[in-house]
Amino acid sequence: MKEKKNSSKMAVCLLLLSAVIIIALMVGSYHISPVQVIQTLLGNGNKLQNFTIFQIRLPRVVLAVIVASALGVSGGILQGITRNPLAEPGMIGINAGAALFVVLWIWAGTTDYYSTLPLFTVLGMPLLAITGSLLSVGLIYLLSSKGGIRPVRFILTGIGVNGGILAVITFYQLSMSKGDYNQVLTWTNGSLWGSSWNYILLTAPLVILLIGAVLFRSKNLDVLALGDELAAGVGLSVAKERLLFLLFATFLAALATSVAGSIAFLGLLGPQIAKKLTGPAHGKMLPMAALISSILLVGADVIAKNLFSPIEIPVGIVVSIVGVPYFIYLMIKER
Amino acid sequence: MKRNTIILTAAGVLLLFAGMILSVHIGAKNIPVSEIYRAFFHYDDSLNAKLIREVRLPRMFLAILVGGMLSLAGTMMQGIMRNPIAEPSVMGVTQGATLAVSIAAVSSFVSGVYGNFFMALLGAAGSGMLILIFTMGKASNQSISRILLAGTALSTFFLSLASVVALLGNRSQELAFWVAGGLRQAGWVQVGIVASAGGFFSILAFASAAKINIISLGDDAAAGLGISPERVKLRIILYLVPICGVCVAAAGNIGYLGLFVPHIIRKLTGNDYRRLMPLSFLYGSTILLLADIAARTISAPYELPVGLFTACMGVPVFLMLVRKEKR
């Protein structure tokens, strides 16, 4: 009975996602009707429609789904291992570390990455971002470990490290030319601006692989979420498992950041809503979180792209404008 | 303890005085000290004298006032929240003011120096209200993680909105300068407003030091002594809002200063807010004055954001405080 209810919820969410995706493919400076969108997807579009959808809008939507799934699962893992419903990769410095490295990279003079996208840049950005976020997680880990990692201390240290990294980013941002600066701003606040099939080919397999690995071990995550004593009592090597999941969460957040900048609060919202729908078991909750985050991000991107057209605002800002009131609501409710 | 305080005060005053002279002396053009003396007592129309009167002096005074007031605000916040990590920029109050200022910068219905001040006050009041909601709860709810998460979320929110406003008005880089903090806009008007409005509420705040002492013992102890903790907290937050507002309007977002200055002073003189608050003011002034000199000179002729220096000093203290957390 319960199983059936869950799968029907999943189906509803999938329907919602396809609806948002179709809207995302429809709207823009060249409007395409829903029927035409479906026809084009089935291979019956004219030249202009084919180009708009397959070369411009579809990569962006697919990238949004990949990024959102990665961030949603990453947030879900972090909330599990820290046992704090408010933990989120953006707030505890994982995204900032990745962002710092990419900002340094842009600052060092590779400014043409928006226009030409040479292969090296395409490969280099994710690697760089992953290096950056691993370093920042390593730093947070070192600073907060004192006879083992306490979840709360980990989060708070993350917030501090985040603040420090953001100050350094600001420093580099300010010495850029106005054009570069606006690009970096769009980037540090999260944007799907530079989406292309190249990025998707690179990130999609990795993200799917990582999410698969997390789901495969999701039972251990359930046990960790019960608390250290209980987990140790069941015979789980708490420190090792926590580190492993932390690495998974970091890699996922880093991959997302490398292609879409730092999108805050998505990793908070997705898992939160998913938990309400499916209950706390991570095996069911994490896929749902990926799905919900995707709906949110694709929707937010439609708003970011079209609300003030032709000016595009960073999609991460749209997400935080929706996410923060919800966050505050959670905080007030929690007392 | 008493001797400590005297030594600390004397050292602070000396440092501040040295900083004041340095601040007028150092710049794109180093002005000899004898000329500084002349500009005060034998004023003529020479370029140096004008430079001192119109540029260097207001900037020096603004650094002193803003640095002192931000540290004072941090000290009071830590006192009423009984939380060593509370601080205007960590709690999102300065970011609320930043949002309001960015709205003022791109819109036409408020403008000029007074418009900026008015909007900053409005923004600080808005974010101050939200802090009020979070702090008025039971003491058990005021764990560091809770307050911090709330503050972080609020600051992200306000800065996101400010970024949208700035992007739409094509002013985003100016906004970034604002967010990074700096005293480039210092003039006598700014000094006047900060000194009068901020000064008024700072004096009221100093007068409440004894009350904060009692509040910082705990709500029950305060109630036992016949003081309503809620009323005192409310009053202190009402003082905090205009102080933070004028500081942001005049100098942007200078983070972490209010976090580490009171923390260090607390280590040296203890928890008596009647000593803690004036000393924090003194050292906040001195540190911001010196940081501003560094910001102007390190990569001259470019100016570095002074908030970078305060963050460099504040973040390590922040991390240390977190490390000491029991949980």
XYZ file of C-alpha atoms in Angstrom:
662
model
C 0.000 0.000 0.000
C 2.704 2.412 1.084
C 4.861 1.437 -1.863
C 2.053 2.228 -4.242
C 1.464 5.621 -2.670
C 5.114 6.456 -3.012
C 5.306 5.522 -6.635
C 2.198 7.529 -7.421
C 3.768 10.566 -5.757
C 6.865 9.961 -7.835
C 4.698 9.797 -10.966
C 2.992 13.086 -10.137
C 6.360 14.747 -9.629
C 7.649 13.331 -12.913
C 4.591 14.756 -14.656
C 5.231 18.115 -13.006
C 8.839 18.008 -14.129
C 7.869 17.291 -17.728
C 5.350 20.133 -17.596
C 8.020 22.563 -16.363
C 10.443 21.289 -18.978
C 7.926 21.861 -21.763
C 7.290 25.387 -20.499
C 11.047 25.983 -20.381
C 11.313 24.836 -23.990
C 8.405 27.026 -25.046
C 9.242 30.452 -23.717
C 12.007 32.785 -24.674
C 12.612 35.472 -27.220
C 11.214 33.107 -29.846
C 7.995 31.602 -28.584
C 7.108 28.034 -29.533
C 3.690 26.536 -28.825
C 3.468 23.375 -26.679
C 2.253 21.271 -29.591
C 5.158 22.452 -31.706
C 7.580 21.669 -28.847
C 6.385 18.083 -28.691
C 6.435 17.775 -32.463
C 9.964 19.127 -32.580
C 11.080 16.728 -29.872
C 9.609 13.901 -31.950
C 11.651 15.073 -34.898
C 9.074 16.970 -36.940
C 10.165 20.548 -36.350
C 11.279 23.090 -38.905
C 14.848 24.332 -39.072
C 14.407 27.264 -36.706
C 12.527 25.224 -34.130
C 15.086 22.441 -34.289
C 17.923 24.853 -33.736
C 16.250 26.738 -30.884
C 15.248 23.633 -29.016
C 18.119 21.237 -29.620
C 20.989 23.692 -29.611
C 19.851 26.328 -27.122
C 16.988 25.418 -24.821
C 17.278 21.666 -24.386
C 20.938 21.644 -23.256
C 20.063 24.265 -20.716
C 17.136 22.282 -19.356
C 19.107 19.037 -19.271
C 21.955 20.774 -17.490
C 19.488 22.229 -14.990
C 18.193 18.741 -14.225
C 21.724 17.363 -13.768
C 22.817 20.253 -11.560
C 19.646 20.174 -9.492
C 19.831 16.410 -8.965
C 23.433 16.685 -7.828
C 22.667 19.527 -5.411
C 19.487 17.918 -4.122
C 21.223 14.637 -3.333
C 24.232 16.435 -1.906
C 22.006 18.431 0.436
C 20.115 15.302 1.422
C 23.352 13.555 2.359
C 24.603 16.530 4.358
C 21.333 16.825 6.255
C 21.609 13.141 7.050
C 25.188 13.063 8.273
C 24.978 16.301 10.239
C 21.498 15.492 11.529
C 20.630 19.096 10.916
C 17.688 19.828 8.623
C 19.211 23.152 7.677
C 22.552 21.918 6.351
C 23.209 22.764 2.753
C 26.288 22.621 0.476
C 26.059 26.308 -0.438
C 26.053 27.587 3.109
C 28.922 25.551 4.483
C 31.579 26.569 2.028
C 31.646 23.666 -0.429
C 30.351 25.782 -3.281
C 32.474 28.732 -2.233
C 35.680 26.715 -2.516
C 34.781 25.688 -6.037
C 33.725 29.235 -6.859
C 37.002 30.663 -5.587
C 39.061 28.494 -7.885
C 36.949 29.299 -10.903
C 37.005 33.019 -10.124
C 40.792 32.856 -9.848
C 40.828 31.047 -13.166
C 38.752 33.731 -14.854
C 40.824 36.420 -13.164
C 44.024 34.831 -14.465
C 42.939 35.697 -17.958
C 40.907 32.899 -19.452
C 38.052 35.286 -20.030
C 37.078 33.923 -23.407
C 35.524 30.840 -21.945
C 32.044 32.120 -22.567
C 32.514 32.705 -26.234
C 34.705 29.944 -27.556
C 34.687 27.115 -25.032
C 37.870 25.375 -26.066
C 38.110 21.754 -25.039
C 40.684 22.429 -22.362
C 38.375 24.894 -20.613
C 35.487 22.476 -20.808
C 37.589 19.806 -19.142
C 39.449 22.194 -16.905
C 36.537 23.934 -15.188
C 35.005 20.895 -13.479
C 38.429 19.619 -12.428
C 39.306 22.995 -11.018
C 36.006 23.303 -9.207
C 36.313 19.848 -7.709
C 39.833 20.629 -6.527
C 38.593 23.852 -4.961
C 35.714 22.327 -3.104
C 37.763 19.342 -1.932
C 40.311 21.743 -0.515
C 37.662 23.770 1.268
C 36.019 20.647 2.679
C 39.439 19.417 3.756
C 40.010 22.730 5.509
C 36.625 22.620 7.241
C 37.289 19.016 8.215
C 40.667 19.842 9.715
C 39.447 22.937 11.530
C 36.430 21.223 13.026
C 38.023 17.912 13.964
C 38.839 17.744 17.622
C 38.673 14.149 18.732
C 36.336 13.379 15.851
C 33.873 15.422 13.849
C 30.850 16.808 15.597
C 28.085 17.668 13.123
C 27.213 21.048 14.613
C 30.808 22.147 14.817
C 31.283 21.048 11.238
C 28.426 23.230 9.996
C 29.496 26.266 11.997
C 33.088 25.974 10.863
C 31.744 25.674 7.335
C 29.867 28.938 7.721
C 33.030 30.648 8.928
C 35.190 29.245 6.137
C 32.473 30.258 3.707
C 32.660 33.836 4.973
C 36.432 33.903 4.596
C 36.378 32.497 1.073
C 33.660 34.938 0.025
C 35.817 37.832 1.221
C 38.698 36.600 -0.924
C 36.390 36.169 -3.925
C 35.180 39.752 -3.487
C 38.762 40.901 -3.484
C 39.429 39.376 -6.901
C 36.059 40.409 -8.273
C 36.696 44.034 -7.524
C 39.878 44.168 -9.540
C 38.144 42.937 -12.685
C 36.871 44.957 -15.582
C 33.148 45.619 -15.583
C 32.406 43.058 -18.294
C 34.377 40.303 -16.580
C 32.880 41.326 -13.312
C 29.303 40.941 -14.470
C 30.121 37.506 -15.866
C 31.675 36.440 -12.589
C 28.716 37.808 -10.655
C 26.327 35.829 -12.779
C 28.568 32.865 -12.219
C 29.117 33.153 -8.470
C 25.395 33.523 -7.947
C 24.642 30.523 -10.102
C 23.645 30.557 -13.714
C 23.071 28.103 -16.533
C 24.431 30.631 -18.991
C 27.239 28.558 -20.432
C 25.269 25.397 -21.010
C 26.259 23.268 -23.967
C 26.168 19.588 -24.817
C 29.883 19.370 -24.026
C 29.309 20.086 -20.365
C 26.435 17.661 -20.257
C 28.475 14.838 -21.790
C 31.103 15.432 -19.155
C 28.974 15.830 -16.041
C 25.981 13.590 -16.638
C 27.835 10.241 -16.382
C 29.716 11.333 -13.275
C 26.604 12.624 -11.525
C 24.634 9.484 -12.376
C 27.502 7.307 -11.163
C 27.808 9.180 -7.871
C 24.076 9.228 -7.184
C 23.978 5.519 -7.971
C 26.770 4.838 -5.495
C 25.019 6.891 -2.815
C 21.729 5.082 -3.357
C 23.533 1.741 -3.232
C 24.804 2.579 0.259
C 21.763 4.531 1.372
C 21.011 2.087 4.212
C 24.220 3.177 5.929
C 23.116 6.783 5.588
C 19.846 5.903 7.306
C 21.802 4.410 10.190
C 24.124 7.413 10.439
C 21.140 9.719 10.645
C 20.023 7.934 13.822
C 22.962 9.289 15.767
C 26.530 8.282 16.493
C 25.865 5.982 19.448
C 23.129 4.020 17.733
C 25.106 3.782 14.521
C 28.167 2.532 16.358
C 25.950 0.104 18.274
C 24.710 -1.411 15.034
C 28.332 -2.000 14.101
C 28.825 0.818 11.609
C 32.207 2.452 11.450
C 30.804 5.924 12.005
C 33.828 8.064 11.242
C 34.666 6.184 8.049
C 31.111 6.172 6.714
C 30.640 9.840 7.496
C 33.803 10.739 5.655
C 32.746 8.648 2.676
C 29.348 10.293 2.429
C 30.906 13.688 2.965
C 33.114 12.993 -0.044
C 30.108 11.952 -2.113
C 28.267 15.135 -1.138
C 31.333 17.230 -1.918
C 31.891 15.706 -5.343
C 28.242 16.166 -6.274
C 28.172 19.793 -5.113
C 31.470 20.473 -6.872
C 30.266 19.022 -10.156
C 27.137 21.123 -9.975
C 29.124 24.236 -9.117
C 31.621 23.668 -11.883
C 28.982 24.046 -14.572
C 26.391 26.289 -12.964
C 28.115 28.392 -10.327
C 27.028 28.336 -6.725
C 23.295 27.934 -6.381
C 22.420 28.281 -2.720
C 19.378 26.827 -0.945
C 18.517 24.295 -3.645
C 20.214 21.581 -1.603
C 18.074 22.672 1.320
C 14.684 22.875 -0.348
C 14.759 19.680 -2.399
C 15.493 17.208 0.422
C 13.175 19.053 2.825
C 10.176 18.797 0.539
C 11.122 15.251 -0.456
C 11.256 14.184 3.182
C 7.708 15.435 3.656
C 6.552 13.359 0.687
C 8.413 10.094 1.159
C 9.499 9.958 4.776
C 13.064 9.830 6.028
C 14.390 6.633 4.377
C 17.212 7.905 2.180
C 16.728 5.258 -0.505
C 13.390 6.819 -1.393
C 14.020 10.342 -0.206
C 17.146 11.077 -2.252
C 15.680 10.292 -5.708
C 12.650 12.343 -4.760
C 14.953 15.162 -3.653
C 16.662 15.061 -7.037
C 13.291 15.242 -8.750
C 11.961 18.114 -6.623
C 15.180 20.089 -6.979
C 14.982 19.624 -10.747
C 11.432 20.969 -10.866
C 12.502 23.948 -8.762
C 15.607 24.730 -10.767
C 14.055 24.381 -14.209
C 11.183 26.586 -13.037
C 13.524 29.118 -11.452
C 15.572 29.231 -14.629
C 12.491 30.058 -16.697
C 11.850 32.966 -14.338
C 15.496 34.060 -14.284
C 15.672 34.083 -18.067
C 12.374 35.714 -18.898
C 11.172 37.901 -16.054
C 13.377 40.878 -16.845
C 14.213 39.883 -20.402
C 16.560 40.776 -22.065
C 18.487 41.091 -18.772
C 19.077 37.656 -17.346
C 19.353 37.413 -13.584
C 21.376 34.612 -11.961
C 19.153 31.611 -11.372
C 20.692 31.101 -7.924
C 19.184 34.415 -6.871
C 15.707 33.292 -7.903
C 16.217 30.099 -5.903
C 17.293 32.007 -2.790
C 14.425 34.455 -3.048
C 12.073 31.478 -2.938
C 14.230 29.435 -0.582
C 14.969 31.876 2.196
C 11.408 32.617 3.287
C 10.919 28.851 3.479
C 14.107 28.559 5.503
C 12.926 31.235 7.924
C 9.589 29.461 8.196
C 11.437 26.252 9.107
C 13.440 28.064 11.763
C 10.402 29.625 13.368
C 8.456 26.366 13.278
C 11.342 24.500 14.876
C 11.168 26.287 18.218
C 41.541 43.571 36.799
C 41.409 47.281 37.472
C 45.015 47.837 36.463
C 44.459 45.877 33.304
C 41.712 48.245 32.300
C 43.839 51.318 32.885
C 46.731 49.932 30.883
C 44.396 48.862 28.110
C 42.761 52.290 27.981
C 46.064 54.117 27.921
C 47.473 51.848 25.217
C 44.277 52.207 23.187
C 44.310 55.983 23.376
C 47.981 56.125 22.374
C 47.397 53.763 19.441
C 44.362 55.731 18.358
C 46.308 58.970 18.460
C 49.159 57.482 16.447
C 46.621 56.112 13.975
C 44.998 59.551 13.657
C 48.281 61.213 12.765
C 49.219 58.415 10.360
C 45.812 58.553 8.727
C 46.215 62.235 7.897
C 49.871 61.834 6.992
C 49.718 58.836 4.641
C 48.012 58.845 1.293
C 48.567 59.392 -2.397
C 50.617 62.349 -1.240
C 52.428 62.056 2.057
C 51.910 65.244 3.989
C 54.637 66.122 6.496
C 53.534 66.372 10.126
C 54.539 70.021 10.357
C 52.051 70.817 7.602
C 49.370 68.950 9.501
C 50.071 71.181 12.471
C 49.891 74.236 10.225
C 46.575 73.149 8.709
C 45.072 73.165 12.162
C 46.545 76.267 13.687
C 47.679 78.479 10.807
C 45.187 77.637 8.115
C 46.060 78.905 4.679
C 44.655 77.999 1.287
C 47.525 75.734 0.279
C 46.716 72.434 -1.419
C 47.971 70.412 1.518
C 45.815 72.275 3.975
C 42.770 71.843 1.751
C 43.551 68.167 1.297
C 43.742 67.727 5.025
C 40.563 69.608 5.790
C 38.371 68.295 2.986
C 39.616 64.748 2.450
C 41.859 63.311 5.116
C 40.177 64.607 8.255
C 36.606 63.553 7.432
C 37.884 60.135 6.418
C 39.792 59.783 9.663
C 36.794 60.770 11.764
C 34.493 58.481 9.836
C 36.829 55.519 10.385
C 36.906 56.261 14.100
C 33.150 56.623 14.402
C 32.170 53.665 12.236
C 34.785 51.343 13.715
C 33.765 52.239 17.240
C 30.053 51.971 16.609
C 30.244 48.638 14.819
C 32.268 47.155 17.678
C 29.844 48.644 20.161
C 26.930 47.125 18.252
C 28.649 43.740 18.236
C 29.325 43.935 21.960
C 25.702 44.724 22.743
C 24.405 41.974 20.484
C 26.671 39.456 22.169
C 25.448 40.671 25.526
C 21.731 40.441 24.943
C 21.905 37.194 22.993
C 24.427 35.694 25.402
C 26.154 34.424 22.352
C 29.802 35.149 21.501
C 29.178 34.946 17.775
C 26.461 37.584 17.367
C 27.521 40.559 15.282
C 25.695 42.940 12.901
C 27.117 41.478 9.684
C 26.844 37.860 10.816
C 23.227 38.415 11.768
C 22.217 40.056 8.506
C 21.478 43.543 9.849
C 24.088 45.260 7.705
C 22.993 43.254 4.656
C 19.422 44.462 5.150
C 20.719 48.008 5.079
C 22.811 47.180 2.005
C 19.717 46.011 0.164
C 17.935 49.258 0.957
C 20.933 51.306 -0.168
C 21.148 49.403 -3.446
C 17.480 50.166 -4.054
C 18.232 53.823 -3.393
C 21.180 53.711 -5.791
C 19.165 52.570 -8.800
C 15.863 54.306 -8.199
C 15.003 57.941 -8.569
C 12.616 58.528 -5.685
C 15.345 58.766 -3.081
C 18.785 60.052 -3.863
C 21.796 61.826 -2.512
C 23.512 61.396 0.808
C 20.365 61.877 2.875
C 18.422 59.421 0.734
C 21.126 56.818 1.314
C 21.017 57.351 5.049
C 17.249 57.203 5.124
C 17.139 53.971 3.142
C 19.904 52.357 5.189
C 17.963 53.110 8.353
C 14.859 51.589 6.836
C 16.748 48.474 5.779
C 18.446 48.065 9.135
C 15.078 48.448 10.833
C 13.567 45.728 8.649
C 16.348 43.251 9.280
C 16.504 44.258 12.932
C 12.845 43.258 13.272
C 13.636 39.802 11.930
C 16.486 39.424 14.412
C 14.031 40.406 17.086
C 11.791 37.506 16.114
C 14.697 35.110 16.472
C 16.026 36.479 19.736
C 12.823 36.957 21.655
C 12.356 33.222 22.027
C 13.384 31.186 25.024
C 17.022 31.190 25.974
C 17.269 27.502 25.153
C 16.565 28.320 21.528
C 19.489 30.651 21.226
C 22.130 28.092 20.463
C 24.969 29.356 18.333
C 24.079 27.155 15.391
C 20.502 28.366 15.308
C 21.338 32.049 15.461
C 24.113 31.638 12.925
C 22.028 29.698 10.448
C 19.277 32.268 10.707
C 21.755 35.089 10.217
C 23.473 33.400 7.294
C 20.164 32.727 5.586
C 19.037 36.312 6.104
C 22.266 37.775 4.775
C 22.157 35.547 1.698
C 18.588 36.604 1.116
C 19.225 40.326 1.382
C 22.375 40.191 -0.706
C 20.584 38.154 -3.383
C 17.828 40.716 -3.626
C 20.408 43.497 -3.675
C 22.218 41.723 -6.531
C 19.019 41.549 -8.557
C 18.390 45.241 -8.006
C 21.962 46.113 -8.934
C 22.001 43.877 -12.009
C 18.792 45.438 -13.277
C 20.170 48.922 -12.725
C 23.557 47.928 -14.197
C 25.256 48.926 -10.969
C 26.505 45.566 -9.807
C 30.156 46.451 -9.465
C 29.368 49.526 -7.417
C 27.270 47.304 -5.203
C 30.217 44.958 -4.761
C 32.346 47.870 -3.593
C 29.616 48.716 -1.168
C 29.359 45.162 0.099
C 33.109 44.978 0.516
C 33.026 48.089 2.683
C 35.145 51.174 2.452
C 35.425 54.801 3.418
C 35.792 56.310 -0.035
C 32.700 58.443 0.337
C 33.829 60.116 3.519
C 32.896 63.778 3.710
C 31.857 66.162 6.448
C 28.163 65.465 5.766
C 28.653 61.748 6.447
C 30.705 62.483 9.540
C 28.010 64.845 10.767
C 25.161 62.378 10.367
C 27.068 59.438 11.829
C 28.301 61.514 14.749
C 24.912 63.009 15.587
C 22.481 60.136 14.980
C 24.888 57.300 15.741
C 26.451 59.199 18.616
C 23.106 59.874 20.247
C 22.151 56.208 20.286
C 25.658 55.154 21.282
C 25.410 57.330 24.367
C 22.042 55.788 25.201
C 23.674 52.399 24.707
C 26.551 53.210 27.040
C 24.002 54.238 29.617
C 22.402 50.795 29.410
C 25.636 48.936 30.107
C 24.588 48.018 33.635
C 21.326 46.558 32.346
C 23.202 44.463 29.781
C 25.378 43.181 32.611
C 22.303 41.830 34.319
C 20.761 40.437 31.128
C 23.963 38.625 30.300
C 23.628 36.660 33.545
C 20.537 34.973 32.205
C 16.834 35.652 31.907
C 15.974 34.105 35.265
C 18.601 36.065 37.137
C 17.414 39.262 35.481
C 13.793 38.565 36.341
C 14.880 37.830 39.910
C 16.461 41.261 40.097
C 13.245 42.853 38.901
C 14.300 43.568 35.340
C 12.270 42.423 32.374
C 14.739 40.864 29.935
C 12.370 41.278 26.984
C 12.031 45.016 27.517
C 15.786 45.535 27.810
C 16.465 43.419 24.710
C 13.876 45.369 22.765
C 15.375 48.665 23.845
C 18.906 47.590 22.953
C 17.794 46.429 19.517
C 16.095 49.801 19.029
C 19.475 51.425 19.728
C 21.292 48.950 17.492
C 19.201 49.629 14.407
C 20.092 53.319 13.904
C 23.727 52.680 14.846
C 24.085 49.913 12.251
C 22.068 51.878 9.718
C 24.252 54.995 9.742
C 27.426 52.887 9.688
C 26.316 50.975 6.587
C 25.157 54.129 4.827
C 28.498 55.787 5.435
C 30.932 52.899 5.012
C 29.157 49.901 3.468
C 29.364 46.445 4.860
C 32.325 46.104 7.186
C 32.078 42.574 8.500
C 33.403 40.760 11.560
C 34.758 43.883 13.276
C 32.012 43.680 15.881
C 32.805 40.006 16.374
C 36.481 39.916 17.215
C 37.046 43.259 18.916
C 34.678 42.627 21.847
C 35.926 39.058 22.021
C 39.533 40.120 22.538
C 38.625 42.899 24.960
C 36.473 40.449 26.912
C 39.490 38.170 27.287
C 41.540 41.029 28.677
C 39.134 42.818 31.008
C 36.342 40.394 31.816
C 32.626 40.530 31.310
C 31.649 43.863 32.854
C 29.848 45.701 30.064
C 30.501 49.067 31.681
C 34.178 48.562 30.834
C 33.679 46.283 27.855
C 31.566 48.682 25.816
C 33.764 51.806 25.930
C 36.926 49.767 25.421
C 35.397 47.940 22.459
C 34.489 51.304 20.985
C 38.034 52.568 21.461
C 39.705 49.523 19.945
C 37.145 49.207 17.164
C 37.983 52.794 16.176
C 41.696 52.158 16.295
C 41.554 48.935 14.307
C 39.327 50.322 11.572
C 41.502 53.429 11.329
C 44.630 51.305 10.891
C 42.839 48.916 8.505
C 41.751 51.885 6.415
C 45.326 53.136 6.194
C 46.408 49.664 5.079
C 43.583 49.499 2.538
C 44.681 52.795 1.010
C 48.393 52.120 0.877
C 49.066 48.428 0.235
C 48.293 48.510 -3.465
C 48.227 52.258 -4.036
C 46.959 53.978 -6.138
C 44.172 51.367 -5.959
C 42.197 51.014 -2.808
C 41.473 47.616 -1.311
C 38.109 47.004 0.364
C 38.600 47.563 4.070
C 36.086 44.810 4.808
C 38.686 42.381 3.490
C 41.024 43.299 6.319
C 38.380 43.032 8.993
C 37.317 39.656 7.563
C 40.944 38.484 7.645
C 41.097 39.302 11.346
C 37.564 38.222 12.191
C 37.186 34.868 10.466
C 39.991 33.158 12.439
C 38.465 34.393 15.702
C 35.105 33.143 14.520
C 36.553 29.707 13.741
C 38.272 29.574 17.109
C 35.034 30.402 18.924
C 33.237 27.670 16.996
C 35.956 25.184 17.838
C 35.414 25.849 21.507
C 31.721 24.984 21.215
C 30.902 22.064 23.462
C 28.620 20.174 21.127
